[in-house]
Tab-separated table of C-alpha atoms in Angstrom:
chain	number	residue	atom	x	y	z
A	267	MET	CA	101.399	-34.354	115.302
A	268	ASN	CA	105.156	-34.033	114.568
A	269	GLN	CA	106.381	-30.834	116.307
A	270	THR	CA	109.858	-29.979	117.504
A	271	GLN	CA	109.938	-29.109	121.185
A	272	PRO	CA	111.172	-25.609	122.043
A	273	PRO	CA	114.828	-25.527	123.226
A	274	ALA	CA	115.648	-26.157	126.858
A	275	ARG	CA	116.183	-22.825	128.536
A	276	ILE	CA	119.624	-21.871	129.376
A	277	PRO	CA	120.406	-19.869	132.595
A	278	PRO	CA	120.733	-16.159	132.386
A	279	SER	CA	124.418	-16.395	133.261
A	280	ALA	CA	125.007	-18.122	129.919
A	281	PHE	CA	123.902	-15.024	128.109
A	282	TYR	CA	126.220	-12.803	130.083
A	283	LEU	CA	129.087	-15.219	129.706
A	284	SER	CA	128.655	-15.298	125.966
A	285	LEU	CA	128.740	-11.452	125.852
A	286	LEU	CA	131.832	-11.395	128.086
A	287	ILE	CA	133.589	-13.708	125.641
A	288	TYR	CA	132.875	-11.122	122.931
A	289	ALA	CA	134.562	-8.468	125.026
A	290	VAL	CA	137.521	-10.708	125.741
A	291	ILE	CA	138.076	-11.419	122.174
A	292	GLY	CA	137.938	-7.781	121.339
A	293	LEU	CA	140.359	-6.888	124.012
A	294	GLY	CA	142.602	-9.649	122.810
A	295	ILE	CA	142.581	-8.201	119.283
A	296	ILE	CA	143.371	-4.730	120.610
A	297	TRP	CA	146.258	-6.092	122.640
A	298	LEU	CA	147.718	-7.975	119.689
A	299	TRP	CA	147.263	-4.973	117.488
A	300	GLN	CA	148.326	-2.175	119.754
A	301	GLY	CA	150.784	-3.959	122.003
A	302	ASP	CA	152.118	-1.727	124.797
A	303	THR	CA	149.829	1.076	123.683
A	304	ALA	CA	146.649	-0.966	124.023
A	305	GLY	CA	145.738	0.744	127.390
A	306	ALA	CA	146.217	4.171	125.870
A	307	TYR	CA	144.090	3.200	122.925
A	308	LEU	CA	141.225	2.060	125.075
A	309	ARG	CA	141.426	5.169	127.295
A	310	GLU	CA	141.126	7.236	124.202
A	311	ARG	CA	138.156	5.354	122.924
A	312	LEU	CA	136.462	5.724	126.353
A	313	THR	CA	136.930	9.478	126.455
A	314	ILE	CA	133.956	11.472	125.175
A	315	LYS	CA	135.422	13.750	122.454
A	316	ASP	CA	132.222	15.505	121.450
A	317	PRO	CA	128.957	15.369	123.320
A	318	ALA	CA	127.137	15.748	119.977
A	319	SER	CA	127.825	12.006	119.456
A	320	LEU	CA	125.503	11.284	122.371
A	321	TRP	CA	122.704	13.434	121.141
A	322	LEU	CA	123.011	11.923	117.643
A	323	ALA	CA	122.869	8.470	119.186
A	324	VAL	CA	119.645	9.397	120.982
A	325	ILE	CA	118.139	10.830	117.744
A	326	VAL	CA	119.087	7.745	115.771
A	327	ALA	CA	117.722	5.440	118.478
A	328	ALA	CA	114.356	7.405	118.411
A	329	ALA	CA	114.228	7.145	114.628
A	330	SER	CA	114.992	3.400	114.735
A	331	GLN	CA	112.106	2.846	117.170
A	332	LEU	CA	109.800	4.920	114.958
A	333	TYR	CA	110.697	2.698	112.042
A	334	LEU	CA	110.011	-0.473	114.105
A	335	TRP	CA	106.660	1.007	115.219
A	336	ALA	CA	105.815	1.695	111.546
A	337	THR	CA	106.805	-1.843	110.690
A	338	LYS	CA	104.483	-3.245	113.352
A	339	ARG	CA	101.678	-0.779	112.411
A	340	PHE	CA	101.700	-1.479	108.660
A	341	GLY	CA	103.242	-4.909	108.484
A	342	SER	CA	104.653	-7.435	110.958
A	343	LEU	CA	107.243	-7.082	113.607
A	344	ASP	CA	107.115	-10.761	114.641
A	345	LEU	CA	110.439	-12.564	114.912
A	346	PRO	CA	111.240	-16.045	113.755
A	347	ALA	CA	111.295	-18.522	116.642
A	348	THR	CA	114.910	-19.542	116.285
A	349	ASP	CA	116.582	-21.047	119.292
A	350	GLY	CA	118.522	-17.823	119.950
A	351	VAL	CA	115.399	-15.635	119.746
A	352	GLN	CA	113.342	-18.056	121.900
A	353	GLN	CA	115.992	-18.010	124.606
A	354	MET	CA	116.293	-14.190	124.628
A	355	TYR	CA	112.470	-13.904	124.485
A	356	ALA	CA	112.070	-16.168	127.450
A	357	LEU	CA	114.700	-14.286	129.463
A	358	VAL	CA	113.200	-10.803	128.995
A	359	ARG	CA	109.571	-11.952	129.377
A	360	ASP	CA	109.740	-14.628	132.093
A	361	ARG	CA	112.643	-13.703	134.206
A	362	SER	CA	113.186	-10.717	136.428
A	363	ILE	CA	112.683	-7.350	134.814
A	364	VAL	CA	116.160	-6.558	136.038
A	365	HIS	CA	117.542	-8.493	133.045
A	366	ILE	CA	116.222	-5.965	130.606
A	367	PRO	CA	118.570	-3.128	131.532
A	368	ALA	CA	121.288	-5.522	132.524
A	369	LEU	CA	121.258	-7.308	129.184
A	370	SER	CA	120.965	-4.095	127.303
A	371	ILE	CA	124.077	-2.640	128.913
A	372	ALA	CA	126.101	-5.877	128.763
A	373	SER	CA	125.286	-6.493	125.099
A	374	SER	CA	126.035	-2.912	124.041
A	375	VAL	CA	129.346	-2.616	125.879
A	376	CYS	CA	130.669	-6.022	124.990
A	377	GLU	CA	129.677	-6.017	121.278
A	378	GLU	CA	130.946	-2.515	120.826
A	379	ILE	CA	134.359	-3.440	122.293
A	380	LEU	CA	134.591	-6.274	119.726
A	381	PHE	CA	133.006	-4.752	116.624
A	382	ARG	CA	133.906	-1.087	116.905
A	383	ALA	CA	136.988	-0.704	119.163
A	384	ALA	CA	138.758	-3.792	117.905
A	385	LEU	CA	137.508	-4.804	114.502
A	386	LEU	CA	136.605	-1.426	113.036
A	387	GLY	CA	139.674	0.313	114.597
A	388	LEU	CA	141.964	-2.350	113.288
A	389	LEU	CA	140.524	-2.462	109.804
A	390	ALA	CA	140.386	1.373	109.493
A	391	ALA	CA	144.063	1.567	110.173
A	392	PHE	CA	144.845	-0.675	107.167
A	393	THR	CA	141.951	-0.225	104.689
A	394	GLY	CA	140.690	3.282	105.417
A	395	ASP	CA	137.517	4.337	107.105
A	396	ILE	CA	134.956	3.651	104.395
A	397	ALA	CA	136.119	0.204	103.471
A	398	ALA	CA	136.472	-0.740	107.227
A	399	CYS	CA	132.956	0.622	107.820
A	400	LEU	CA	131.402	-1.502	105.044
A	401	ILE	CA	133.348	-4.605	106.093
A	402	VAL	CA	132.405	-4.412	109.789
A	403	THR	CA	128.802	-3.597	108.820
A	404	ALA	CA	128.817	-6.910	106.853
A	405	LEU	CA	130.428	-8.811	109.770
A	406	PHE	CA	128.031	-7.372	112.341
A	407	GLY	CA	125.027	-8.207	110.219
A	408	LEU	CA	126.238	-11.757	109.344
A	409	ALA	CA	126.880	-12.381	112.990
A	410	HIS	CA	123.085	-11.768	113.617
A	411	VAL	CA	121.734	-13.681	110.629
A	412	PRO	CA	121.512	-17.089	112.397
A	413	GLN	CA	119.445	-15.447	115.086
A	414	TYR	CA	117.028	-13.741	112.742
A	415	ARG	CA	117.069	-16.030	109.766
A	416	GLY	CA	113.757	-16.058	107.968
A	417	SER	CA	112.918	-12.432	108.835
A	418	TRP	CA	114.217	-10.099	106.157
A	419	HIS	CA	113.073	-6.949	107.839
A	420	ALA	CA	114.995	-7.883	110.919
A	421	ILE	CA	118.203	-8.824	109.009
A	422	ILE	CA	118.083	-5.592	106.944
A	423	TYR	CA	117.520	-3.593	110.048
A	424	VAL	CA	120.494	-5.094	111.762
A	425	PHE	CA	122.735	-4.330	108.730
A	426	ILE	CA	121.520	-0.709	108.621
A	427	PHE	CA	121.816	-0.402	112.396
A	428	GLY	CA	125.349	-1.705	112.298
A	429	PHE	CA	126.319	0.889	109.673
A	430	PHE	CA	125.109	3.731	111.920
A	431	LEU	CA	127.127	2.276	114.863
A	432	ASN	CA	130.239	2.185	112.658
A	433	ALA	CA	129.601	5.726	111.423
A	434	LEU	CA	129.302	7.105	114.955
A	435	PHE	CA	132.589	5.527	115.851
A	436	ILE	CA	134.372	6.777	112.703
A	437	TRP	CA	133.007	10.286	112.898
A	438	TYR	CA	133.622	10.968	116.602
A	439	GLY	CA	136.383	8.462	117.484
A	440	ASP	CA	134.966	7.245	120.805
A	441	LEU	CA	132.822	4.333	121.907
A	442	TRP	CA	130.202	6.101	123.934
A	443	GLY	CA	128.011	7.101	121.044
A	444	PRO	CA	127.815	3.554	119.673
A	445	ILE	CA	127.311	2.113	123.180
A	446	LEU	CA	124.461	4.546	123.928
A	447	LEU	CA	122.803	3.923	120.562
A	448	HIS	CA	123.202	0.111	120.873
A	449	GLY	CA	122.023	0.051	124.497
A	450	LEU	CA	118.977	2.208	123.858
A	451	ASN	CA	117.912	0.057	120.881
A	452	ASN	CA	118.232	-3.112	122.828
A	453	LEU	CA	116.479	-1.684	125.825
A	454	PHE	CA	113.396	-0.609	123.758
A	455	VAL	CA	113.241	-3.911	121.910
A	456	PHE	CA	113.450	-5.903	125.150
A	457	VAL	CA	110.677	-3.783	126.667
A	458	TRP	CA	108.548	-4.367	123.584
A	459	MET	CA	109.159	-8.134	123.913
A	460	ARG	CA	108.164	-8.143	127.582
A	461	ARG	CA	104.992	-6.181	126.829
A	462	GLY	CA	104.052	-8.668	124.057
A	463	TYR	CA	104.389	-6.106	121.260
A	464	VAL	CA	106.941	-8.371	119.567
A	465	GLN	CA	105.663	-11.964	119.034
A	466	LEU	CA	107.337	-15.114	117.723
A	467	ARG	CA	106.216	-16.951	114.668
A	468	GLU	CA	107.087	-20.299	113.070
A	469	ARG	CA	110.721	-21.296	112.327
A	470	PRO	CA	111.723	-20.319	108.823
A	471	GLU	CA	112.509	-23.887	107.774
A	472	ARG	CA	109.053	-25.165	108.650
A	473	THR	CA	105.780	-25.077	106.816
A	474	SER	CA	102.835	-23.045	108.006
A	475	GLY	CA	101.283	-26.132	109.625
A	476	ALA	CA	104.067	-26.448	112.166
A	477	ARG	CA	103.903	-23.490	114.515
A	478	THR	CA	106.378	-22.729	117.313
A	479	ASP	CA	104.838	-19.625	118.788
A	480	LEU	CA	105.664	-19.565	122.498
A	481	ARG	CA	102.118	-18.794	123.290
A	482	THR	CA	101.052	-22.168	121.595
A	483	ASP	CA	103.701	-24.014	123.465
A	484	SER	CA	102.537	-22.501	126.692
A	485	ALA	CA	98.854	-23.322	125.966
A	486	SER	CA	99.783	-26.875	125.139
A	487	ALA	CA	101.598	-27.228	128.447
A	488	ASP	CA	98.644	-25.829	130.283
A	489	GLU	CA	96.272	-28.291	128.580
A	490	ALA	CA	98.581	-31.150	129.445
A	491	ARG	CA	98.760	-30.092	133.086
A	492	THR	CA	94.942	-29.781	133.202
A	493	ALA	CA	94.387	-33.228	131.632
A	494	SER	CA	96.829	-34.781	134.074
A	495	ALA	CA	95.084	-33.142	137.077
A	496	THR	CA	91.683	-34.439	135.760
A	497	ASN	CA	92.950	-37.962	135.413
A	498	GLU	CA	94.368	-37.861	138.958
A	499	GLU	CA	90.970	-36.683	140.350
A	500	GLU	CA	89.128	-39.445	138.486
A	501	GLU	CA	91.446	-42.054	139.854
A	502	ALA	CA	91.062	-40.707	143.353
A	503	ALA	CA	87.331	-40.774	143.017
A	504	THR	CA	87.381	-44.465	141.999
């Protein structure tokens, strides 16, 4: 049978390093754009201007999870087994549970620095709020397409989710609303992955005969180990 093996697991540090690179790029953009006022710009964005932004973030996060529950209840919430999804799936399911909150916080903070504080802030200064919001929504969505390719509901969800993150930043002018919304969303999704509520299905470029569900890979590995142990026992007996 011609099946592609699942990708080799990368260490958890690689996930956090990639997110740190996002933040460094964002900070670099802010420095090039703001110059000597970059520090003041960041302090302003990290100051809560209206607590209503936090409450709105919680409400939107709850609504998004209700949507995902309905998608699972009446359709399918399974994700395509792309390399990126498999690596993330393995991290939150097979590694320490500490990675769930840690990865949720790291991803929300680092991505918000890049997409909202840097890109959205920069574009809004030159194109206006609405145009900048639409452009960064597209950039945020396109950045996640390789990860979720083959799953239209996931891709559409990311685009809509990105729009709400942009709107929070534009309306209230600080990063805490987007960070809270982003972090809560990732936290819930990672918990759902760990509990098996979200499963993986075949890669989008393959036919239905070639499955890459992690459960199948795990079962195949178990069978191989069992067969190997049986052969060793037979050899020992002879």
